[in-house]
Tab-separated table of C-alpha atoms and ligand atoms in Angstrom:
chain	number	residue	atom	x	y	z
A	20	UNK	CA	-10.892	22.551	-18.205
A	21	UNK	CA	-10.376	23.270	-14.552
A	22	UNK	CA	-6.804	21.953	-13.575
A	23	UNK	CA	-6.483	24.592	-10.273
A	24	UNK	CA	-5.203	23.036	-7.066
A	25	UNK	CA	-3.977	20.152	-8.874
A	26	UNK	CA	-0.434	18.455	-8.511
A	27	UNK	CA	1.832	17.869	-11.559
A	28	UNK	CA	3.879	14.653	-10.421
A	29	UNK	CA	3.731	12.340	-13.471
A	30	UNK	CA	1.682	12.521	-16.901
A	31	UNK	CA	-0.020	9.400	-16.205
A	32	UNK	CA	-2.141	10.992	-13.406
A	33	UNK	CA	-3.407	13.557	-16.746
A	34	UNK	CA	-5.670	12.619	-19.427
A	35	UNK	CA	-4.720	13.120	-23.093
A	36	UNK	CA	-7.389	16.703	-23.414
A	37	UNK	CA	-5.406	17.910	-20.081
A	38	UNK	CA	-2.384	17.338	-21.636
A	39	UNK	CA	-3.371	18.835	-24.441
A	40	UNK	CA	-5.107	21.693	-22.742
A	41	UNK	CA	-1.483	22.732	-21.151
A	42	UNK	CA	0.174	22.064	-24.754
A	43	UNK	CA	-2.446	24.630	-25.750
A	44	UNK	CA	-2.091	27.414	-22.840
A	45	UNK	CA	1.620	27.394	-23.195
A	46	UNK	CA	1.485	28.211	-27.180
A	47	UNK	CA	-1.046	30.545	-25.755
A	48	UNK	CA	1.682	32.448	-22.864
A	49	UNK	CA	4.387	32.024	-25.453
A	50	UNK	CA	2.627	34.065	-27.991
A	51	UNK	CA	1.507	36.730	-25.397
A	52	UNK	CA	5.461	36.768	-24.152
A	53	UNK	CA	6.635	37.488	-27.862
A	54	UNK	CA	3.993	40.043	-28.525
A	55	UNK	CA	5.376	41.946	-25.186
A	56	UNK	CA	1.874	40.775	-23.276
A	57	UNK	CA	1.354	41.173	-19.453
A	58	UNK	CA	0.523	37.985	-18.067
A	59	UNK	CA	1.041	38.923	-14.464
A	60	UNK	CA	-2.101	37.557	-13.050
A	61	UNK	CA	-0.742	35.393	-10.407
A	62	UNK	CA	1.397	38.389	-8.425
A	63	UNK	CA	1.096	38.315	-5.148
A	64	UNK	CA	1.445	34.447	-4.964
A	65	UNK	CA	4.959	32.786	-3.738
A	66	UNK	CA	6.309	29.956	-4.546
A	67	UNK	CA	9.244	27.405	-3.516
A	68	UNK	CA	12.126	25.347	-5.687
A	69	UNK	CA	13.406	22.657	-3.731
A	70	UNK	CA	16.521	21.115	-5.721
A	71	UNK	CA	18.217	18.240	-4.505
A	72	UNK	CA	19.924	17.695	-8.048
A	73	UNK	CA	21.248	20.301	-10.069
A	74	UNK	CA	20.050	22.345	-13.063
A	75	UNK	CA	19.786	25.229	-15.677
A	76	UNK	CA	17.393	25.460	-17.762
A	77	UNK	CA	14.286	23.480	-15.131
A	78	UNK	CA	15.562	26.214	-12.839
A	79	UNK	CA	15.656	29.135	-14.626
A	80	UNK	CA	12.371	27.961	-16.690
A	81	UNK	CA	10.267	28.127	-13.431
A	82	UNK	CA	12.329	31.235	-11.946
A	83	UNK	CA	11.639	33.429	-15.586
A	84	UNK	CA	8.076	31.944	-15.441
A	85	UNK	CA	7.526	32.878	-11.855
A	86	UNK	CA	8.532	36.432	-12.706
A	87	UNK	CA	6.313	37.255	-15.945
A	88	UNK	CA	3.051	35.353	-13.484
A	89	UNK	CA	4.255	38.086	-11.038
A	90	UNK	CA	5.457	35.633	-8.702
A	91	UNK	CA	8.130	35.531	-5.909
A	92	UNK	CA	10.218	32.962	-5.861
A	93	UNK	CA	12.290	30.873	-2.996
A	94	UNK	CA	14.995	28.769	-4.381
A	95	UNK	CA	16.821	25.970	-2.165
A	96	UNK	CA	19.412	24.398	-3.535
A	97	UNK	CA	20.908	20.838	-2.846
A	98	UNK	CA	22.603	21.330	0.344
A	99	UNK	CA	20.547	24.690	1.564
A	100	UNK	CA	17.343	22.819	3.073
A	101	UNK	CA	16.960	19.940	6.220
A	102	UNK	CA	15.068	18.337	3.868
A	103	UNK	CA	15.417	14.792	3.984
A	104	UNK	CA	18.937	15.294	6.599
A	105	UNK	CA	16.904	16.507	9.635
A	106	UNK	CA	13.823	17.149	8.684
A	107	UNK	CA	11.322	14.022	6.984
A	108	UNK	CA	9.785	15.021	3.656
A	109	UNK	CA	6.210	15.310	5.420
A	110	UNK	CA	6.837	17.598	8.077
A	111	UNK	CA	8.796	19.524	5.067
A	112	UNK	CA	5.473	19.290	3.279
A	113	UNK	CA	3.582	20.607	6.032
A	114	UNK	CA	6.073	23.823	6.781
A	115	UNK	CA	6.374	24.763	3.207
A	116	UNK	CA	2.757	24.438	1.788
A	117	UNK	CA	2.111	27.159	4.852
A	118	UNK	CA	4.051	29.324	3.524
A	119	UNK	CA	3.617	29.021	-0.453
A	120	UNK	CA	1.078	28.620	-2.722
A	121	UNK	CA	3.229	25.920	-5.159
A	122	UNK	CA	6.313	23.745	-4.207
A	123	UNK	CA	8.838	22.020	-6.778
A	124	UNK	CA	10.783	19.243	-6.192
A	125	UNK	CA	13.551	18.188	-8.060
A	126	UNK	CA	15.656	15.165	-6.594
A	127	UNK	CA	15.654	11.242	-6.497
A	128	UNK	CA	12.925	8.809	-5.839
A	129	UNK	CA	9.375	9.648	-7.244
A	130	UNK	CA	8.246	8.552	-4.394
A	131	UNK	CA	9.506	11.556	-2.519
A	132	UNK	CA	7.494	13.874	-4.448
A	133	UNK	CA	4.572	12.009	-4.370
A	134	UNK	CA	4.672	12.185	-0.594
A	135	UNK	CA	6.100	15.871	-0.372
A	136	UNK	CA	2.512	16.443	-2.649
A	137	UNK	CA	0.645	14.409	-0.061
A	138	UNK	CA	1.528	16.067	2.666
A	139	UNK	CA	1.318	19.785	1.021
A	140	UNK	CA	-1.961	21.673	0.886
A	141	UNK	CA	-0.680	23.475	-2.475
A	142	UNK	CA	0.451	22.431	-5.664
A	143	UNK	CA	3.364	20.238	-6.203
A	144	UNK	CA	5.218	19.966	-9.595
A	145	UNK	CA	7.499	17.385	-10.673
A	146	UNK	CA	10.927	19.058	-11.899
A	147	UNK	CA	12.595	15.821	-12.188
A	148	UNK	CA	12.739	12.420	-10.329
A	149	UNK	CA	14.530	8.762	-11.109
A	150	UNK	CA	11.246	8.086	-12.576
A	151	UNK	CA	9.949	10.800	-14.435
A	152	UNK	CA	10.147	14.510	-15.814
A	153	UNK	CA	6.789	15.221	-16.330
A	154	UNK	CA	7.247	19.163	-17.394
A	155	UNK	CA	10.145	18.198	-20.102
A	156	UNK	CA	7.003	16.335	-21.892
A	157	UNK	CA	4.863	19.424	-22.710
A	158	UNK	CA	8.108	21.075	-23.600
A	159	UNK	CA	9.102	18.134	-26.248
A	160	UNK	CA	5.512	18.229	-27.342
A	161	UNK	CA	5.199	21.707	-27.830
A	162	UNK	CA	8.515	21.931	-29.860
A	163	UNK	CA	7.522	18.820	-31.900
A	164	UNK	CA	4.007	20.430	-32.667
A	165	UNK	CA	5.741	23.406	-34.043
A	166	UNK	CA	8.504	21.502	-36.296
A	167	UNK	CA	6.066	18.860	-37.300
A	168	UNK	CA	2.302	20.487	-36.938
A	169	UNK	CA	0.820	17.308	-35.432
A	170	UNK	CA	1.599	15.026	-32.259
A	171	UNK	CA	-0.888	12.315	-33.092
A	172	UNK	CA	0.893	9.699	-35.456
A	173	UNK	CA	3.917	11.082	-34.789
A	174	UNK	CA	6.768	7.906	-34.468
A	175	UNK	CA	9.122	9.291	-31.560
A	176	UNK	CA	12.472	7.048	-31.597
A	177	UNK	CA	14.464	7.218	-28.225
A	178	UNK	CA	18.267	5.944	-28.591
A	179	UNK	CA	20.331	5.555	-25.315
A	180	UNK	CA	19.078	4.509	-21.716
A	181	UNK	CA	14.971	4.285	-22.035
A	182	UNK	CA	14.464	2.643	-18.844
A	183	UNK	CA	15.137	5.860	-16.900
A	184	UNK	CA	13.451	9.247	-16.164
A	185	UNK	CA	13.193	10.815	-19.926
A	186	UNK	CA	12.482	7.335	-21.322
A	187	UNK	CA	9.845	6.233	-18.928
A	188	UNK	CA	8.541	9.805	-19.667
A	189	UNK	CA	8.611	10.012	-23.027
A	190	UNK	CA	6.405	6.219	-23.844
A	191	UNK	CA	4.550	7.581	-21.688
A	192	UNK	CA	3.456	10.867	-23.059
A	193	UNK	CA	3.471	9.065	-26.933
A	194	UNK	CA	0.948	5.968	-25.696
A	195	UNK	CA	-1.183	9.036	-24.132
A	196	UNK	CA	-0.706	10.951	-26.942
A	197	UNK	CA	-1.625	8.668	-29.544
A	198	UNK	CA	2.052	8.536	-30.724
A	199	UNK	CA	4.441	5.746	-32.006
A	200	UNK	CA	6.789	5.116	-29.866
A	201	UNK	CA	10.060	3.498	-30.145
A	202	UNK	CA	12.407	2.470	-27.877
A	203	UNK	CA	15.919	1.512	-29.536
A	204	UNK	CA	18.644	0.254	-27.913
A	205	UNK	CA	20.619	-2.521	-25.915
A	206	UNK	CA	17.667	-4.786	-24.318
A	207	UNK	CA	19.271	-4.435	-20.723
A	208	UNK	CA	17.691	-0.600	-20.854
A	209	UNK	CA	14.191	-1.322	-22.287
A	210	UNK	CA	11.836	0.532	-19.854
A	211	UNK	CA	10.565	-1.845	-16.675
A	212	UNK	CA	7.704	-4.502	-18.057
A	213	UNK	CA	5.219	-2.967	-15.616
A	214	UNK	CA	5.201	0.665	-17.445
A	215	UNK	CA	5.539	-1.362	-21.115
A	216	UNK	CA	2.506	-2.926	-20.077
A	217	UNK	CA	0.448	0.183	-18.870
A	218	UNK	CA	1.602	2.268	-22.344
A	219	UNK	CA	0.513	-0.440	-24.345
A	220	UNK	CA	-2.878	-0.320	-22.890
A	221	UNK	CA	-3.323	3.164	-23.126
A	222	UNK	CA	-1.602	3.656	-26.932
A	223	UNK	CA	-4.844	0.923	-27.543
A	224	UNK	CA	-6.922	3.593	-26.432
A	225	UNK	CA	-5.459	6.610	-28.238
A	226	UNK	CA	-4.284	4.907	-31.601
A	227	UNK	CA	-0.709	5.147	-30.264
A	228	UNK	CA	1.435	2.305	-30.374
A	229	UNK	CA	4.930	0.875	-28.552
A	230	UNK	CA	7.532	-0.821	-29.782
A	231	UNK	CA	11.209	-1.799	-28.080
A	232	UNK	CA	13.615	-2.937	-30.477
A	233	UNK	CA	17.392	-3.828	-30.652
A	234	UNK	CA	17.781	-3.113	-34.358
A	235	UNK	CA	18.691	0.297	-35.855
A	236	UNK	CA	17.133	-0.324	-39.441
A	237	UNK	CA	13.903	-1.305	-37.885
A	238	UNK	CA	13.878	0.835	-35.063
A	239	UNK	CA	14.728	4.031	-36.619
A	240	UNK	CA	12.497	3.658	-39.955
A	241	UNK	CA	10.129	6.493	-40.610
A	242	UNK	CA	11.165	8.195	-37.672
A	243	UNK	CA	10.251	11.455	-37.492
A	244	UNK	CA	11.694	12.315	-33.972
A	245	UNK	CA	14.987	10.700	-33.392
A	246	UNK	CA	15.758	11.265	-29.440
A	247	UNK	CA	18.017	10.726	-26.871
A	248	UNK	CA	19.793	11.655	-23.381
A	249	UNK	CA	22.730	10.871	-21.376
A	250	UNK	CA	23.789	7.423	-20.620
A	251	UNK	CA	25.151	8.262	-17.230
A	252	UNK	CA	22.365	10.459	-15.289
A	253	UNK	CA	22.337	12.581	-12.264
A	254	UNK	CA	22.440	10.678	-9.009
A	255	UNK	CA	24.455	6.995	-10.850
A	256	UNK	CA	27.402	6.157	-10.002
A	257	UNK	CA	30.567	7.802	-12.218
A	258	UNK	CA	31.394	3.577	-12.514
A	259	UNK	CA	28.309	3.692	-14.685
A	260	UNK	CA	30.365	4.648	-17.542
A	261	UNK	CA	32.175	2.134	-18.774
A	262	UNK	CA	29.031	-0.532	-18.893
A	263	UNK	CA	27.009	2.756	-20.190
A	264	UNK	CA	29.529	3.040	-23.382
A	265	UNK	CA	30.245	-0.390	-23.851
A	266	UNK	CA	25.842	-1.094	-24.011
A	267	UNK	CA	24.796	2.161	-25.707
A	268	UNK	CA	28.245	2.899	-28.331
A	269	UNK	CA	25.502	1.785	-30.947
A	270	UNK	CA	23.422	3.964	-30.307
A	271	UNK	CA	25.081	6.936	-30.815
A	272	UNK	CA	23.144	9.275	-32.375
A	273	UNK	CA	25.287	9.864	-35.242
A	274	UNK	CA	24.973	10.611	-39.023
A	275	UNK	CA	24.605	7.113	-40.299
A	276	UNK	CA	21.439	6.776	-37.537
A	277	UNK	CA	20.148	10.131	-38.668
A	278	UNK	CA	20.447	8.570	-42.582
A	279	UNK	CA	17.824	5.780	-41.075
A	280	UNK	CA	15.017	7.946	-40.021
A	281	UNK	CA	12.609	9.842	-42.571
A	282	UNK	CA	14.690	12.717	-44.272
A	283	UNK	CA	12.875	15.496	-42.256
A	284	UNK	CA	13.223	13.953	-39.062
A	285	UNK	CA	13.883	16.088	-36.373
A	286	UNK	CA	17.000	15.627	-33.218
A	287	UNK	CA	15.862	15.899	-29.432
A	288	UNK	CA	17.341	15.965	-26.278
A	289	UNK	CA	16.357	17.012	-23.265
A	290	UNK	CA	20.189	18.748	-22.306
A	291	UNK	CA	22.633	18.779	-20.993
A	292	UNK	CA	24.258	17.233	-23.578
A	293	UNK	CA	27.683	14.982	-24.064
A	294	UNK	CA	28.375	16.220	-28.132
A	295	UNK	CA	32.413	17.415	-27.181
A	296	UNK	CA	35.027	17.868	-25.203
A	297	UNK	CA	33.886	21.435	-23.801
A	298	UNK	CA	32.782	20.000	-20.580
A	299	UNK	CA	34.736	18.452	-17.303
A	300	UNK	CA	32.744	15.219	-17.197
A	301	UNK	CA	33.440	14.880	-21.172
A	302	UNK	CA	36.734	15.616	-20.865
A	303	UNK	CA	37.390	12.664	-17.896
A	304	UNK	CA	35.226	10.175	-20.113
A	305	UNK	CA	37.361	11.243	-23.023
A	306	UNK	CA	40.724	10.482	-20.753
A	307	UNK	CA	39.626	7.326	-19.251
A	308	UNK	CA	38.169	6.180	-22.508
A	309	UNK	CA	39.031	7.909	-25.538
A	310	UNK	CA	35.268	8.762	-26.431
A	311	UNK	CA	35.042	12.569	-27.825
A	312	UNK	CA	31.451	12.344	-28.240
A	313	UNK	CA	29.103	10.211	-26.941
A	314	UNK	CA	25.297	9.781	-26.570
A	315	UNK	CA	25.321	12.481	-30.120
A	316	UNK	CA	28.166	13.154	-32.522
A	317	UNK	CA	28.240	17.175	-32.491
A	318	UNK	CA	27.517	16.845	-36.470
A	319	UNK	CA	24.084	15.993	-35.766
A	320	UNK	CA	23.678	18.106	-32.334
A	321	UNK	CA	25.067	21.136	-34.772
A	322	UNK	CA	22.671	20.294	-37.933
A	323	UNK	CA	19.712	21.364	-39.176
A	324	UNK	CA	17.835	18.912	-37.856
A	325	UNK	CA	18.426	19.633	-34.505
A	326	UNK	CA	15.861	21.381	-32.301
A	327	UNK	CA	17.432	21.580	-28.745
A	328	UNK	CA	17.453	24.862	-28.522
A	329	UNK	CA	13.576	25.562	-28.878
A	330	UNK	CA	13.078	22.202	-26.582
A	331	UNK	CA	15.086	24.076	-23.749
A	332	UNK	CA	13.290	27.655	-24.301
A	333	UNK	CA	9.959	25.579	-24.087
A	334	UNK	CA	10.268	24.780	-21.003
A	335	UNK	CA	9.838	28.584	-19.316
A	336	UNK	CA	6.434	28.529	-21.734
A	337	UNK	CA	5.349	25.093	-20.739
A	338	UNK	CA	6.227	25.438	-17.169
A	339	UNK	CA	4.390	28.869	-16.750
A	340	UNK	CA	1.475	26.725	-18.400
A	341	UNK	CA	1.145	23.886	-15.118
A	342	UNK	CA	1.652	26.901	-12.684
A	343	UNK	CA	-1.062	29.208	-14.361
A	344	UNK	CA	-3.013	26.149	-14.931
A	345	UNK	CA	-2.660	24.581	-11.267
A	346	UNK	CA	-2.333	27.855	-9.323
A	347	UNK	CA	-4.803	30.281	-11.894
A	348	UNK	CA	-8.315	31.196	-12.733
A	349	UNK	CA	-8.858	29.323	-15.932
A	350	UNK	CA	-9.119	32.000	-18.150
A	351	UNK	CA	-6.178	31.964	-20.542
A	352	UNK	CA	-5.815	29.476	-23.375
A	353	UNK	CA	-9.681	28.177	-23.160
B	401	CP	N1	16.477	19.299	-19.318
B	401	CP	C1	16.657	19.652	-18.047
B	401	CP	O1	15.883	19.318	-17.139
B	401	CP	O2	17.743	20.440	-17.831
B	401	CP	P1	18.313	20.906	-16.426
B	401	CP	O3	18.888	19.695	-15.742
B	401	CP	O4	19.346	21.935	-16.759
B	401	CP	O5	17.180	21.487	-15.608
B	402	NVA	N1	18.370	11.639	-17.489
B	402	NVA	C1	18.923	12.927	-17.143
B	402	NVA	C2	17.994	14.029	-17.502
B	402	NVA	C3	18.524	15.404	-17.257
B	402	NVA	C4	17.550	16.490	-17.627
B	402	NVA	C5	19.250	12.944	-15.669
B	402	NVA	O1	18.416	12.496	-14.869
B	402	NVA	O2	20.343	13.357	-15.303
């Protein structure tokens, strides 16, 4: 497997043993970090974090993993870059990929890092677009591996808004995967017809399958992963809410949803999470609306079931997988 000088935009442009391959290397890089294992082979090497959106854990995940490859690390944040204000995305391409050996982008439009990747001679990687959040995937599979001990067959149910970023991502990865995957929720936020169509063709392939449902019984049966994310994400408009609560209010993940899936099904979400009232923008929804949790009840973000916590420290892992991976010799993890 020879991934070196590739991009990491979206999982569709990876086959299923690539995917698998950086599943693999970052079980690999996690073990070696545990045991107290140098794995400093990329020092020397520099790279940049472009963030036109906020974050923790994508953030820290590639700044930690940067560190233990023996990386350097530039990090510009939202407003500290002319990218995009006075500078076009191309001739930011062309600047940066002089200067470092990987670039990510976090912000809007896929299309912008599909063209920042065009124009740069190095490696770009996807933290997060509209579309997609490609490096979230491994981290989900990787964490679902470990609680479950097998992707393929796995029946993934997503609750909430599944025509946006983690959605889109998420069918995705299951049809290439050879995972069941289940969208439930209001009809107006089934993913676009175009992607439905692709994942279908590929789960055909792989032995995965795709299903978009309205009903809880039938969407939720023998679920084994019972997902979801917020219903208002980074870039919409605060308006957003009161459609968002009105559509998606049933489906909360809550204890009675919980009670539909298999009895050792497992609780994912990508975080942040909306579970209280310990936050600003819960707090204002809770004002203008009188919701005190919303997209998950804290009694099932709190439970046993719930695995958020090993999703978010999967990312550093997974993430120092695509850099070693795109950036590296390919000698760990074969
Ligand atoms: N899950 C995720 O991408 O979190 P951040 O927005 O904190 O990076
Ligand atoms: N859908 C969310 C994901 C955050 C990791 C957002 O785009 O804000």
């Amino acid at each position: 497997m020879n991934l070196k000088g590739r991009d990491f935009l979206k999982l569709m442009d990876y086959t299923p043993e690539e995917i698998t391959y950086l599943i693999d290397l970052a079980a690999d890089l996690k073990e070696k970090k545990k045991r107290g294992i140098r794995h400093d082979s990329l020092a020397g090497k520099n790279i940049a974090l472009i963030f036109e959106k906020t974050s923790t854990r994508t953030r820290c995940s590639f700044e930690v993993a940067a560190h233990d490859l023996g990386m350097h690390v530039t990090y510009l944040d939202p407003s500290g870059s002319q990218i995009g204000k006075k500078e076009s995305i191309a001739d930011t391409a062309r600047v940066l990929g002089r200067m470092f050996d990987g670039i990510e982008y976090r912000g809007f439009g896929q299309e912008i890092v599909e063209e920042l990747a065009k124009y740069a001679d190095v490696p770009v990687w996807n933290g997060l677009t509209n579309e997609f959040h490609p490096t979230q995937m491994l981290a989900d599979m990787l964490t679902i591996r470990e609680h479950l001990g097998r992707l393929e067959g796995v029946r993934l149910v997503y609750m909430g808004d599944a025509r946006y970023n983690m959605g889109n991502s998420l069918m995705v990865t299951c049809a290439k995967l050879g995972m069941d995957f289940v969208a439930c929720t209001n009809r107006t936020y089934f993913p676009a017809d175009e992607l439905v169509e692709y994942c279908r063709k590929t789960a055909k392939e792989t032995g995965g399958s795709i299903t978009l449902t309205e009903e809880l019984a039938e969407g939720l049966k023998d679920a084994d992963v019972v997902y979801t994310d917020v219903w208002v994400s980074m870039g919409e408009p605060d308006e957003a809410w009161k459609e968002r609560l009105g559509d998606l209010m049933p489906y909360q993940v809550n204890k009675k949803a919980m009670e539909l899936a298999k009895p050792e099904a497992i609780f994912m979400h990508c975080l942040p999470a909306f579970h209280d009232l310990k936050t600003k923008i819960g707090r204002e929804v809770y004002e203008k609306f009188g919701y005190d949790e919303l997209e998950v009840t804290n009694e099932v973000f709190e439970s046993g079931q719930s695995v958020v916590f090993d999703e978010a420290e999967n990312r550093m892992h997974t993430i120092k997988a695509v850099m070693l991976a795109t950036l590296g010799e390919q000698t760990e993890g074969e």
